[in-house]
Amino acid sequence: MKTSIAIIGAGIAGITLARNLSAHADVTVFEKSRGLGGRMANRRREGFAFDHGAQYFTARSPAFKATAESAAAGGHAGIWPKAVHTLKADGLVSDTRPPEPRYVGTPAMSAFAHGLAEGLHIRKEATVAEIVSADAGWALGDNDGNDLGRFDLVISTAPAPQTGRLMPETFSGHAALNAAEMSGCFTLMIGLQAPLDLGFEAARIEDDVLSWIAVETSKPGRPAKTALTIHSRNDWAEANLERDRDAVKSEMLQSLDRLLGKDFSTAPWLDLHRWRYANVEKPIGQPYLFDASLGLGACGDWCLGNRVEAAVESAQALSQLLTQRLQGA
Ligand SMILES: Cc1cc2nc3c(=O)[nH]c(=O)nc-3n(C[C@H](O)[C@H](O)[C@H](O)COP(=O)(O)OP(=O)(O)OC[C@H]3O[C@@H](n4cnc5c(N)ncnc54)[C@H](O)[C@@H]3O)c2cc1C
């Protein structure tokens, strides 16, 4: 009988792992939300489309570049933005560096993950709340006490603090999980009635509150209705995580007004998303965690760095180890 593996999380790390292991094992991916892609997230409201998590990804390793190019050939990815400018209080600074190819999912960020997830066994809206030792393996349960099945190996790709809360006390990776540092972020989404030319597709922002602005409409394959996505700074988000949402929204809008000279407070669509664990401040500096004696492991961006490709590299490294183990089994 094939080894059974539960993967927690259908972000890019979980999907990469599942793709690599499915030929060698019975793999089930559990994802707590309705969609795939994790922080490569998007939402569509009243005809406005927003990528409210990762904005674009780069592919520096030949293997991931091939994956990105193949997704582009299959219509699941495209190149964006042409340049990333810098927006400061005293104006816009153009990006004159030679462009490194930057990719987005098409027609929305999560489409990249969806394309890679074809054929995988993924249980959506299934939150793993407990991992309990059972029959020389692990029994998973959800928040309502429902049995999610028994597995030989369990790998978590949830952000490090969430993985830490989920893993049994005996897991040898707790010290490393505790050492990882992640920070929050607020994402402001603005939908506008009329077209808007800001003179850029995307810009980093030098400001006390904001860090990023993207004109969603300039991304490939998006609807024509003008939509802007704005990220807060991570340190500002950390200081304001529990603050009233309207107050957060209003301070972000005020900052935008200062920078662009535009008041968006009466825009037809305004929405705010709070990311509790958005970005990796301090990765653990090893590609994955695996406790061979317990059959428990973990991987994700928090192992290697704050990028989509870091999550992929972490999952690739753990897949290699597990594939060798499965082939030797
Ligand atoms: C606002 C923001 C902007 C960013 N910008 C960029 C960028 O421009 N470029 C870039 O390269 N990277 C960016 N990133 C980082 C990038 O999104 C991440 O590095 C990458 O997506 C992490 O992938 P992952 O699979 O490791 O984790 P995740 O995407 O977080 O996947 C983990 C999955 O596990 C699921 N999960 C968690 N707990 C459970 C549970 N108990 N049961 C079941 N499922 C569970 C979650 O729902 C999630 O789907 C950004 C992130 C954010 C939030």
mmCIF file of N, CA, C and O in Angstrom, residues 55 73 123 126 129 147 151 219-220 245 295 299 310 317 319 324:
data_model
loop_
_atom_site.group_PDB
_atom_site.id
_atom_site.type_symbol
_atom_site.label_atom_id
_atom_site.label_comp_id
_atom_site.label_asym_id
_atom_site.label_seq_id
_atom_site.Cartn_x
_atom_site.Cartn_y
_atom_site.Cartn_z
ATOM 1 N N GLN A 55 1.903 40.458 -4.949
ATOM 2 C CA GLN A 55 1.654 41.334 -6.089
ATOM 3 C C GLN A 55 2.225 40.791 -7.385
ATOM 4 O O GLN A 55 1.632 40.926 -8.438
ATOM 5 N N ALA A 73 2.628 29.976 -20.817
ATOM 6 C CA ALA A 73 2.222 29.359 -22.092
ATOM 7 C C ALA A 73 0.819 28.769 -21.982
ATOM 8 O O ALA A 73 0.054 28.763 -22.949
ATOM 9 N N ARG A 123 -8.907 18.965 -0.354
ATOM 10 C CA ARG A 123 -10.164 19.172 0.379
ATOM 11 C C ARG A 123 -10.210 20.617 0.844
ATOM 12 O O ARG A 123 -9.447 21.022 1.719
ATOM 13 N N ALA A 126 -11.518 22.828 4.751
ATOM 14 C CA ALA A 126 -11.212 21.773 5.732
ATOM 15 C C ALA A 126 -10.043 22.268 6.578
ATOM 16 O O ALA A 126 -8.893 22.242 6.137
ATOM 17 N N ALA A 129 -7.372 21.137 12.773
ATOM 18 C CA ALA A 129 -7.281 21.767 14.099
ATOM 19 C C ALA A 129 -6.493 20.909 15.074
ATOM 20 O O ALA A 129 -6.018 21.410 16.090
ATOM 21 N N ASP A 147 -13.550 13.848 12.119
ATOM 22 C CA ASP A 147 -12.364 13.068 11.770
ATOM 23 C C ASP A 147 -11.992 13.362 10.310
ATOM 24 O O ASP A 147 -12.806 13.177 9.407
ATOM 25 N N PHE A 151 -3.192 9.380 8.590
ATOM 26 C CA PHE A 151 -2.125 9.496 7.589
ATOM 27 C C PHE A 151 -0.799 9.023 8.175
ATOM 28 O O PHE A 151 -0.552 9.176 9.374
ATOM 29 N N LYS A 219 -2.777 44.995 -14.879
ATOM 30 C CA LYS A 219 -2.286 43.608 -14.916
ATOM 31 C C LYS A 219 -2.945 42.864 -16.080
ATOM 32 O O LYS A 219 -4.087 43.172 -16.441
ATOM 33 N N PRO A 220 -2.253 41.869 -16.637
ATOM 34 C CA PRO A 220 -2.822 41.179 -17.806
ATOM 35 C C PRO A 220 -4.092 40.392 -17.469
ATOM 36 O O PRO A 220 -4.156 39.740 -16.425
ATOM 37 N N ARG A 245 -11.165 48.785 12.332
ATOM 38 C CA ARG A 245 -10.898 48.699 10.884
ATOM 39 C C ARG A 245 -11.162 50.021 10.154
ATOM 40 O O ARG A 245 -10.448 50.381 9.225
ATOM 41 N N GLY A 295 7.462 11.330 11.616
ATOM 42 C CA GLY A 295 6.744 11.446 10.342
ATOM 43 C C GLY A 295 5.976 12.758 10.250
ATOM 44 O O GLY A 295 4.889 12.828 9.675
ATOM 45 N N CYS A 299 7.053 23.124 5.869
ATOM 46 C CA CYS A 299 7.816 23.938 4.923
ATOM 47 C C CYS A 299 6.976 25.151 4.544
ATOM 48 O O CYS A 299 5.814 25.254 4.911
ATOM 49 N N ALA A 310 10.676 31.521 -2.598
ATOM 50 C CA ALA A 310 11.255 30.900 -1.392
ATOM 51 C C ALA A 310 10.341 29.776 -0.904
ATOM 52 O O ALA A 310 10.816 28.718 -0.464
ATOM 53 N N ALA A 317 12.672 21.286 -1.774
ATOM 54 C CA ALA A 317 13.702 20.617 -0.978
ATOM 55 C C ALA A 317 13.089 19.508 -0.122
ATOM 56 O O ALA A 317 13.630 18.393 -0.047
ATOM 57 N N SER A 319 10.299 17.957 -0.770
ATOM 58 C CA SER A 319 9.826 16.890 -1.681
ATOM 59 C C SER A 319 10.956 15.939 -2.031
ATOM 60 O O SER A 319 10.754 14.734 -2.128
ATOM 61 N N GLN A 324 12.920 10.487 -1.833
ATOM 62 C CA GLN A 324 13.963 9.471 -1.571
ATOM 63 C C GLN A 324 13.469 8.483 -0.520
ATOM 64 O O GLN A 324 13.627 7.280 -0.648
#
